[in-house]
Amino acid sequence: MNLLGVWISAFLTLAIFSFLYKDNPIYKFAEHLFVGISAGYAFIQAIAGTLRPNLFEHVKTAVETGDVSGYARLGALVLGVMILMRLFP
């Protein structure tokens, strides 16, 4: 598996350097792949690093203990989603 990773890395490096010749489909593929993987990684990090400890864990604790103060975070979630919905007509 390590050898496969080395070959993929070498191919993608050459694909990025192929832009020096001129814009081509191989470069565009490598560029789109890099942007897609970066966006997916940022999304997962946002969920795992922010939403899980600050929202899901507090709501889970509030449900288990019956504490009402944990439900306030659901209000923040609803307001955040409403702000994001302004972007869509």
PDB file of N, CA and C in Angstrom:
ATOM      1  N   MET A   1       0.831  -1.192   0.000  1.00  0.00           N
ATOM      2  CA  MET A   1       0.000   0.000   0.000  1.00  0.00           C
ATOM      3  C   MET A   1       0.875   1.254   0.000  1.00  0.00           C
ATOM      4  N   ASN A   2       2.023   1.156   0.676  1.00  0.00           N
ATOM      5  CA  ASN A   2       2.918   2.296   0.711  1.00  0.00           C
ATOM      6  C   ASN A   2       3.473   2.611  -0.678  1.00  0.00           C
ATOM      7  N   LEU A   3       3.788   1.573  -1.435  1.00  0.00           N
ATOM      8  CA  LEU A   3       4.313   1.756  -2.787  1.00  0.00           C
ATOM      9  C   LEU A   3       3.263   2.411  -3.688  1.00  0.00           C
ATOM     10  N   LEU A   4       2.004   2.030  -3.528  1.00  0.00           N
ATOM     11  CA  LEU A   4       0.929   2.645  -4.309  1.00  0.00           C
ATOM     12  C   LEU A   4       0.824   4.141  -3.992  1.00  0.00           C
ATOM     13  N   GLY A   5       0.948   4.499  -2.728  1.00  0.00           N
ATOM     14  CA  GLY A   5       0.903   5.910  -2.338  1.00  0.00           C
ATOM     15  C   GLY A   5       2.029   6.716  -2.947  1.00  0.00           C
ATOM     16  N   VAL A   6       3.196   6.114  -3.030  1.00  0.00           N
ATOM     17  CA  VAL A   6       4.348   6.791  -3.640  1.00  0.00           C
ATOM     18  C   VAL A   6       4.091   7.032  -5.121  1.00  0.00           C
ATOM     19  N   TRP A   7       3.535   6.040  -5.810  1.00  0.00           N
ATOM     20  CA  TRP A   7       3.260   6.202  -7.240  1.00  0.00           C
ATOM     21  C   TRP A   7       2.164   7.252  -7.490  1.00  0.00           C
ATOM     22  N   ILE A   8       1.153   7.247  -6.652  1.00  0.00           N
ATOM     23  CA  ILE A   8       0.090   8.251  -6.800  1.00  0.00           C
ATOM     24  C   ILE A   8       0.651   9.639  -6.546  1.00  0.00           C
ATOM     25  N   SER A   9       1.475   9.775  -5.529  1.00  0.00           N
ATOM     26  CA  SER A   9       2.091  11.072  -5.224  1.00  0.00           C
ATOM     27  C   SER A   9       2.967  11.550  -6.377  1.00  0.00           C
ATOM     28  N   ALA A  10       3.736  10.643  -6.948  1.00  0.00           N
ATOM     29  CA  ALA A  10       4.597  11.006  -8.076  1.00  0.00           C
ATOM     30  C   ALA A  10       3.762  11.444  -9.277  1.00  0.00           C
ATOM     31  N   PHE A  11       2.689  10.700  -9.564  1.00  0.00           N
ATOM     32  CA  PHE A  11       1.829  11.075 -10.685  1.00  0.00           C
ATOM     33  C   PHE A  11       1.198  12.448 -10.472  1.00  0.00           C
ATOM     34  N   LEU A  12       0.691  12.702  -9.269  1.00  0.00           N
ATOM     35  CA  LEU A  12       0.037  13.990  -9.015  1.00  0.00           C
ATOM     36  C   LEU A  12       1.038  15.135  -9.031  1.00  0.00           C
ATOM     37  N   THR A  13       2.262  14.882  -8.581  1.00  0.00           N
ATOM     38  CA  THR A  13       3.294  15.914  -8.649  1.00  0.00           C
ATOM     39  C   THR A  13       3.606  16.253 -10.096  1.00  0.00           C
ATOM     40  N   LEU A  14       3.773  15.253 -10.928  1.00  0.00           N
ATOM     41  CA  LEU A  14       4.018  15.505 -12.350  1.00  0.00           C
ATOM     42  C   LEU A  14       2.815  16.162 -13.015  1.00  0.00           C
ATOM     43  N   ALA A  15       1.614  15.796 -12.581  1.00  0.00           N
ATOM     44  CA  ALA A  15       0.412  16.402 -13.149  1.00  0.00           C
ATOM     45  C   ALA A  15       0.368  17.892 -12.832  1.00  0.00           C
ATOM     46  N   ILE A  16       0.745  18.267 -11.615  1.00  0.00           N
ATOM     47  CA  ILE A  16       0.758  19.686 -11.257  1.00  0.00           C
ATOM     48  C   ILE A  16       1.850  20.420 -12.029  1.00  0.00           C
ATOM     49  N   PHE A  17       3.019  19.800 -12.157  1.00  0.00           N
ATOM     50  CA  PHE A  17       4.102  20.427 -12.909  1.00  0.00           C
ATOM     51  C   PHE A  17       3.804  20.495 -14.400  1.00  0.00           C
ATOM     52  N   SER A  18       2.851  19.731 -14.894  1.00  0.00           N
ATOM     53  CA  SER A  18       2.518  19.785 -16.313  1.00  0.00           C
ATOM     54  C   SER A  18       1.895  21.123 -16.690  1.00  0.00           C
ATOM     55  N   PHE A  19       1.481  21.896 -15.705  1.00  0.00           N
ATOM     56  CA  PHE A  19       0.952  23.236 -15.990  1.00  0.00           C
ATOM     57  C   PHE A  19       2.039  24.138 -16.569  1.00  0.00           C
ATOM     58  N   LEU A  20       3.291  23.843 -16.294  1.00  0.00           N
ATOM     59  CA  LEU A  20       4.386  24.651 -16.834  1.00  0.00           C
ATOM     60  C   LEU A  20       4.441  24.566 -18.349  1.00  0.00           C
ATOM     61  N   TYR A  21       3.991  23.444 -18.895  1.00  0.00           N
ATOM     62  CA  TYR A  21       3.940  23.300 -20.353  1.00  0.00           C
ATOM     63  C   TYR A  21       2.791  24.127 -20.896  1.00  0.00           C
ATOM     64  N   LYS A  22       1.581  23.854 -20.474  1.00  0.00           N
ATOM     65  CA  LYS A  22       0.395  24.657 -20.732  1.00  0.00           C
ATOM     66  C   LYS A  22      -0.781  24.005 -20.014  1.00  0.00           C
ATOM     67  N   ASP A  23      -1.890  24.715 -19.943  1.00  0.00           N
ATOM     68  CA  ASP A  23      -3.078  24.206 -19.260  1.00  0.00           C
ATOM     69  C   ASP A  23      -3.589  22.967 -19.996  1.00  0.00           C
ATOM     70  N   ASN A  24      -3.778  21.859 -19.264  1.00  0.00           N
ATOM     71  CA  ASN A  24      -4.187  20.611 -19.899  1.00  0.00           C
ATOM     72  C   ASN A  24      -5.127  19.850 -18.977  1.00  0.00           C
ATOM     73  N   PRO A  25      -5.800  18.820 -19.496  1.00  0.00           N
ATOM     74  CA  PRO A  25      -6.770  18.069 -18.691  1.00  0.00           C
ATOM     75  C   PRO A  25      -6.155  17.331 -17.495  1.00  0.00           C
ATOM     76  N   ILE A  26      -4.914  16.896 -17.627  1.00  0.00           N
ATOM     77  CA  ILE A  26      -4.278  16.198 -16.505  1.00  0.00           C
ATOM     78  C   ILE A  26      -4.073  17.163 -15.345  1.00  0.00           C
ATOM     79  N   TYR A  27      -3.637  18.387 -15.648  1.00  0.00           N
ATOM     80  CA  TYR A  27      -3.476  19.394 -14.601  1.00  0.00           C
ATOM     81  C   TYR A  27      -4.824  19.725 -13.964  1.00  0.00           C
ATOM     82  N   LYS A  28      -5.852  19.881 -14.778  1.00  0.00           N
ATOM     83  CA  LYS A  28      -7.174  20.201 -14.245  1.00  0.00           C
ATOM     84  C   LYS A  28      -7.690  19.088 -13.335  1.00  0.00           C
ATOM     85  N   PHE A  29      -7.439  17.823 -13.705  1.00  0.00           N
ATOM     86  CA  PHE A  29      -7.833  16.705 -12.856  1.00  0.00           C
ATOM     87  C   PHE A  29      -7.129  16.775 -11.508  1.00  0.00           C
ATOM     88  N   ALA A  30      -5.821  17.002 -11.518  1.00  0.00           N
ATOM     89  CA  ALA A  30      -5.061  17.070 -10.264  1.00  0.00           C
ATOM     90  C   ALA A  30      -5.498  18.265  -9.423  1.00  0.00           C
ATOM     91  N   GLU A  31      -5.785  19.375 -10.074  1.00  0.00           N
ATOM     92  CA  GLU A  31      -6.233  20.573  -9.355  1.00  0.00           C
ATOM     93  C   GLU A  31      -7.592  20.336  -8.695  1.00  0.00           C
ATOM     94  N   HIS A  32      -8.528  19.770  -9.431  1.00  0.00           N
ATOM     95  CA  HIS A  32      -9.851  19.495  -8.874  1.00  0.00           C
ATOM     96  C   HIS A  32      -9.775  18.451  -7.759  1.00  0.00           C
ATOM     97  N   LEU A  33      -8.932  17.469  -7.919  1.00  0.00           N
ATOM     98  CA  LEU A  33      -8.747  16.455  -6.885  1.00  0.00           C
ATOM     99  C   LEU A  33      -8.206  17.083  -5.604  1.00  0.00           C
ATOM    100  N   PHE A  34      -7.218  17.953  -5.731  1.00  0.00           N
ATOM    101  CA  PHE A  34      -6.634  18.616  -4.568  1.00  0.00           C
ATOM    102  C   PHE A  34      -7.653  19.501  -3.866  1.00  0.00           C
ATOM    103  N   VAL A  35      -8.403  20.285  -4.620  1.00  0.00           N
ATOM    104  CA  VAL A  35      -9.400  21.170  -4.022  1.00  0.00           C
ATOM    105  C   VAL A  35     -10.514  20.361  -3.358  1.00  0.00           C
ATOM    106  N   GLY A  36     -10.954  19.279  -3.993  1.00  0.00           N
ATOM    107  CA  GLY A  36     -12.007  18.452  -3.414  1.00  0.00           C
ATOM    108  C   GLY A  36     -11.577  17.772  -2.131  1.00  0.00           C
ATOM    109  N   ILE A  37     -10.373  17.222  -2.123  1.00  0.00           N
ATOM    110  CA  ILE A  37      -9.879  16.571  -0.914  1.00  0.00           C
ATOM    111  C   ILE A  37      -9.677  17.589   0.197  1.00  0.00           C
ATOM    112  N   SER A  38      -9.180  18.770  -0.138  1.00  0.00           N
ATOM    113  CA  SER A  38      -8.980  19.815   0.871  1.00  0.00           C
ATOM    114  C   SER A  38     -10.302  20.279   1.467  1.00  0.00           C
ATOM    115  N   ALA A  39     -11.313  20.458   0.641  1.00  0.00           N
ATOM    116  CA  ALA A  39     -12.618  20.881   1.146  1.00  0.00           C
ATOM    117  C   ALA A  39     -13.246  19.798   2.014  1.00  0.00           C
ATOM    118  N   GLY A  40     -13.138  18.548   1.608  1.00  0.00           N
ATOM    119  CA  GLY A  40     -13.660  17.455   2.409  1.00  0.00           C
ATOM    120  C   GLY A  40     -12.954  17.338   3.747  1.00  0.00           C
ATOM    121  N   TYR A  41     -11.643  17.501   3.753  1.00  0.00           N
ATOM    122  CA  TYR A  41     -10.876  17.435   4.996  1.00  0.00           C
ATOM    123  C   TYR A  41     -11.269  18.572   5.937  1.00  0.00           C
ATOM    124  N   ALA A  42     -11.430  19.781   5.397  1.00  0.00           N
ATOM    125  CA  ALA A  42     -11.833  20.930   6.225  1.00  0.00           C
ATOM    126  C   ALA A  42     -13.229  20.716   6.803  1.00  0.00           C
ATOM    127  N   PHE A  43     -14.121  20.143   6.029  1.00  0.00           N
ATOM    128  CA  PHE A  43     -15.477  19.873   6.498  1.00  0.00           C
ATOM    129  C   PHE A  43     -15.475  18.878   7.651  1.00  0.00           C
ATOM    130  N   ILE A  44     -14.730  17.800   7.498  1.00  0.00           N
ATOM    131  CA  ILE A  44     -14.658  16.784   8.546  1.00  0.00           C
ATOM    132  C   ILE A  44     -14.001  17.351   9.804  1.00  0.00           C
ATOM    133  N   GLN A  45     -12.970  18.167   9.638  1.00  0.00           N
ATOM    134  CA  GLN A  45     -12.326  18.776  10.800  1.00  0.00           C
ATOM    135  C   GLN A  45     -13.264  19.738  11.514  1.00  0.00           C
ATOM    136  N   ALA A  46     -14.099  20.450  10.773  1.00  0.00           N
ATOM    137  CA  ALA A  46     -15.067  21.350  11.396  1.00  0.00           C
ATOM    138  C   ALA A  46     -16.088  20.571  12.216  1.00  0.00           C
ATOM    139  N   ILE A  47     -16.524  19.455  11.696  1.00  0.00           N
ATOM    140  CA  ILE A  47     -17.496  18.646  12.440  1.00  0.00           C
ATOM    141  C   ILE A  47     -16.842  18.024  13.665  1.00  0.00           C
ATOM    142  N   ALA A  48     -15.683  17.396  13.474  1.00  0.00           N
ATOM    143  CA  ALA A  48     -15.031  16.681  14.575  1.00  0.00           C
ATOM    144  C   ALA A  48     -14.442  17.618  15.612  1.00  0.00           C
ATOM    145  N   GLY A  49     -13.976  18.781  15.196  1.00  0.00           N
ATOM    146  CA  GLY A  49     -13.303  19.681  16.123  1.00  0.00           C
ATOM    147  C   GLY A  49     -14.194  20.735  16.737  1.00  0.00           C
ATOM    148  N   THR A  50     -15.327  21.026  16.119  1.00  0.00           N
ATOM    149  CA  THR A  50     -16.184  22.096  16.627  1.00  0.00           C
ATOM    150  C   THR A  50     -17.568  21.601  16.992  1.00  0.00           C
ATOM    151  N   LEU A  51     -18.256  21.001  16.054  1.00  0.00           N
ATOM    152  CA  LEU A  51     -19.640  20.609  16.314  1.00  0.00           C
ATOM    153  C   LEU A  51     -19.760  19.467  17.322  1.00  0.00           C
ATOM    154  N   ARG A  52     -18.924  18.458  17.197  1.00  0.00           N
ATOM    155  CA  ARG A  52     -19.056  17.318  18.109  1.00  0.00           C
ATOM    156  C   ARG A  52     -18.821  17.725  19.564  1.00  0.00           C
ATOM    157  N   PRO A  53     -17.693  18.386  19.903  1.00  0.00           N
ATOM    158  CA  PRO A  53     -17.508  18.700  21.330  1.00  0.00           C
ATOM    159  C   PRO A  53     -18.388  19.839  21.836  1.00  0.00           C
ATOM    160  N   ASN A  54     -18.735  20.793  20.992  1.00  0.00           N
ATOM    161  CA  ASN A  54     -19.469  21.963  21.463  1.00  0.00           C
ATOM    162  C   ASN A  54     -20.976  21.864  21.308  1.00  0.00           C
ATOM    163  N   LEU A  55     -21.460  20.958  20.497  1.00  0.00           N
ATOM    164  CA  LEU A  55     -22.904  20.845  20.301  1.00  0.00           C
ATOM    165  C   LEU A  55     -23.407  19.448  20.655  1.00  0.00           C
ATOM    166  N   PHE A  56     -22.924  18.452  19.947  1.00  0.00           N
ATOM    167  CA  PHE A  56     -23.471  17.109  20.115  1.00  0.00           C
ATOM    168  C   PHE A  56     -23.252  16.551  21.518  1.00  0.00           C
ATOM    169  N   GLU A  57     -22.064  16.755  22.068  1.00  0.00           N
ATOM    170  CA  GLU A  57     -21.788  16.214  23.403  1.00  0.00           C
ATOM    171  C   GLU A  57     -22.628  16.915  24.466  1.00  0.00           C
ATOM    172  N   HIS A  58     -22.826  18.230  24.347  1.00  0.00           N
ATOM    173  CA  HIS A  58     -23.634  18.962  25.330  1.00  0.00           C
ATOM    174  C   HIS A  58     -25.114  18.575  25.232  1.00  0.00           C
ATOM    175  N   VAL A  59     -25.605  18.403  24.019  1.00  0.00           N
ATOM    176  CA  VAL A  59     -27.005  18.007  23.857  1.00  0.00           C
ATOM    177  C   VAL A  59     -27.202  16.577  24.353  1.00  0.00           C
ATOM    178  N   LYS A  60     -26.237  15.699  24.070  1.00  0.00           N
ATOM    179  CA  LYS A  60     -26.321  14.323  24.555  1.00  0.00           C
ATOM    180  C   LYS A  60     -26.334  14.292  26.091  1.00  0.00           C
ATOM    181  N   THR A  61     -25.500  15.099  26.725  1.00  0.00           N
ATOM    182  CA  THR A  61     -25.470  15.174  28.185  1.00  0.00           C
ATOM    183  C   THR A  61     -26.779  15.740  28.723  1.00  0.00           C
ATOM    184  N   ALA A  62     -27.330  16.741  28.036  1.00  0.00           N
ATOM    185  CA  ALA A  62     -28.598  17.328  28.482  1.00  0.00           C
ATOM    186  C   ALA A  62     -29.734  16.322  28.391  1.00  0.00           C
ATOM    187  N   VAL A  63     -29.746  15.501  27.363  1.00  0.00           N
ATOM    188  CA  VAL A  63     -30.793  14.493  27.220  1.00  0.00           C
ATOM    189  C   VAL A  63     -30.653  13.425  28.305  1.00  0.00           C
ATOM    190  N   GLU A  64     -29.403  13.023  28.566  1.00  0.00           N
ATOM    191  CA  GLU A  64     -29.185  11.962  29.559  1.00  0.00           C
ATOM    192  C   GLU A  64     -29.494  12.428  30.978  1.00  0.00           C
ATOM    193  N   THR A  65     -29.138  13.667  31.322  1.00  0.00           N
ATOM    194  CA  THR A  65     -29.314  14.145  32.694  1.00  0.00           C
ATOM    195  C   THR A  65     -30.609  14.915  32.894  1.00  0.00           C
ATOM    196  N   GLY A  66     -31.252  15.327  31.822  1.00  0.00           N
ATOM    197  CA  GLY A  66     -32.476  16.110  31.940  1.00  0.00           C
ATOM    198  C   GLY A  66     -32.209  17.578  32.204  1.00  0.00           C
ATOM    199  N   ASP A  67     -30.972  18.016  32.005  1.00  0.00           N
ATOM    200  CA  ASP A  67     -30.597  19.420  32.210  1.00  0.00           C
ATOM    201  C   ASP A  67     -31.119  20.261  31.052  1.00  0.00           C
ATOM    202  N   VAL A  68     -31.841  21.323  31.380  1.00  0.00           N
ATOM    203  CA  VAL A  68     -32.467  22.150  30.343  1.00  0.00           C
ATOM    204  C   VAL A  68     -31.463  23.095  29.699  1.00  0.00           C
ATOM    205  N   SER A  69     -30.389  23.446  30.382  1.00  0.00           N
ATOM    206  CA  SER A  69     -29.446  24.431  29.844  1.00  0.00           C
ATOM    207  C   SER A  69     -28.720  23.909  28.601  1.00  0.00           C
ATOM    208  N   GLY A  70     -28.607  22.602  28.431  1.00  0.00           N
ATOM    209  CA  GLY A  70     -27.957  22.058  27.251  1.00  0.00           C
ATOM    210  C   GLY A  70     -28.777  22.242  25.989  1.00  0.00           C
ATOM    211  N   TYR A  71     -30.076  22.418  26.140  1.00  0.00           N
ATOM    212  CA  TYR A  71     -30.933  22.603  24.967  1.00  0.00           C
ATOM    213  C   TYR A  71     -30.778  23.986  24.347  1.00  0.00           C
ATOM    214  N   ALA A  72     -30.166  24.923  25.045  1.00  0.00           N
ATOM    215  CA  ALA A  72     -29.939  26.255  24.477  1.00  0.00           C
ATOM    216  C   ALA A  72     -29.030  26.181  23.264  1.00  0.00           C
ATOM    217  N   ARG A  73     -28.171  25.193  23.241  1.00  0.00           N
ATOM    218  CA  ARG A  73     -27.275  25.033  22.086  1.00  0.00           C
ATOM    219  C   ARG A  73     -28.046  24.625  20.831  1.00  0.00           C
ATOM    220  N   LEU A  74     -29.170  23.977  20.993  1.00  0.00           N
ATOM    221  CA  LEU A  74     -30.002  23.666  19.827  1.00  0.00           C
ATOM    222  C   LEU A  74     -30.573  24.944  19.225  1.00  0.00           C
ATOM    223  N   GLY A  75     -30.885  25.917  20.074  1.00  0.00           N
ATOM    224  CA  GLY A  75     -31.335  27.217  19.567  1.00  0.00           C
ATOM    225  C   GLY A  75     -30.254  27.889  18.745  1.00  0.00           C
ATOM    226  N   ALA A  76     -29.003  27.794  19.202  1.00  0.00           N
ATOM    227  CA  ALA A  76     -27.885  28.348  18.433  1.00  0.00           C
ATOM    228  C   ALA A  76     -27.732  27.631  17.097  1.00  0.00           C
ATOM    229  N   LEU A  77     -27.957  26.323  17.104  1.00  0.00           N
ATOM    230  CA  LEU A  77     -27.895  25.565  15.859  1.00  0.00           C
ATOM    231  C   LEU A  77     -28.967  26.024  14.883  1.00  0.00           C
ATOM    232  N   VAL A  78     -30.169  26.207  15.378  1.00  0.00           N
ATOM    233  CA  VAL A  78     -31.275  26.653  14.513  1.00  0.00           C
ATOM    234  C   VAL A  78     -30.976  28.040  13.954  1.00  0.00           C
ATOM    235  N   LEU A  79     -30.484  28.942  14.790  1.00  0.00           N
ATOM    236  CA  LEU A  79     -30.148  30.288  14.298  1.00  0.00           C
ATOM    237  C   LEU A  79     -29.019  30.249  13.271  1.00  0.00           C
ATOM    238  N   GLY A  80     -28.031  29.396  13.489  1.00  0.00           N
ATOM    239  CA  GLY A  80     -26.942  29.266  12.521  1.00  0.00           C
ATOM    240  C   GLY A  80     -27.420  28.737  11.184  1.00  0.00           C
ATOM    241  N   VAL A  81     -28.321  27.761  11.218  1.00  0.00           N
ATOM    242  CA  VAL A  81     -28.869  27.226   9.965  1.00  0.00           C
ATOM    243  C   VAL A  81     -29.708  28.286   9.262  1.00  0.00           C
ATOM    244  N   MET A  82     -30.444  29.085  10.033  1.00  0.00           N
ATOM    245  CA  MET A  82     -31.248  30.148   9.415  1.00  0.00           C
ATOM    246  C   MET A  82     -30.354  31.185   8.732  1.00  0.00           C
ATOM    247  N   ILE A  83     -29.205  31.497   9.332  1.00  0.00           N
ATOM    248  CA  ILE A  83     -28.268  32.432   8.693  1.00  0.00           C
ATOM    249  C   ILE A  83     -27.739  31.841   7.388  1.00  0.00           C
ATOM    250  N   LEU A  84     -27.401  30.547   7.386  1.00  0.00           N
ATOM    251  CA  LEU A  84     -26.912  29.918   6.170  1.00  0.00           C
ATOM    252  C   LEU A  84     -27.990  29.852   5.092  1.00  0.00           C
ATOM    253  N   MET A  85     -29.242  29.720   5.474  1.00  0.00           N
ATOM    254  CA  MET A  85     -30.328  29.633   4.492  1.00  0.00           C
ATOM    255  C   MET A  85     -30.558  30.957   3.763  1.00  0.00           C
ATOM    256  N   ARG A  86     -30.019  32.041   4.301  1.00  0.00           N
ATOM    257  CA  ARG A  86     -30.129  33.317   3.595  1.00  0.00           C
ATOM    258  C   ARG A  86     -29.362  33.294   2.281  1.00  0.00           C
ATOM    259  N   LEU A  87     -28.400  32.387   2.157  1.00  0.00           N
ATOM    260  CA  LEU A  87     -27.608  32.305   0.941  1.00  0.00           C
ATOM    261  C   LEU A  87     -28.370  31.691  -0.225  1.00  0.00           C
ATOM    262  N   PHE A  88     -29.450  30.985   0.077  1.00  0.00           N
ATOM    263  CA  PHE A  88     -30.231  30.314  -0.961  1.00  0.00           C
ATOM    264  C   PHE A  88     -31.551  31.048  -1.166  1.00  0.00           C
ATOM    265  N   PRO A  89     -31.911  31.318  -2.412  1.00  0.00           N
ATOM    266  CA  PRO A  89     -33.184  32.029  -2.634  1.00  0.00           C
ATOM    267  C   PRO A  89     -34.387  31.153  -2.347  1.00  0.00           C
TER     268      PRO A  89
END
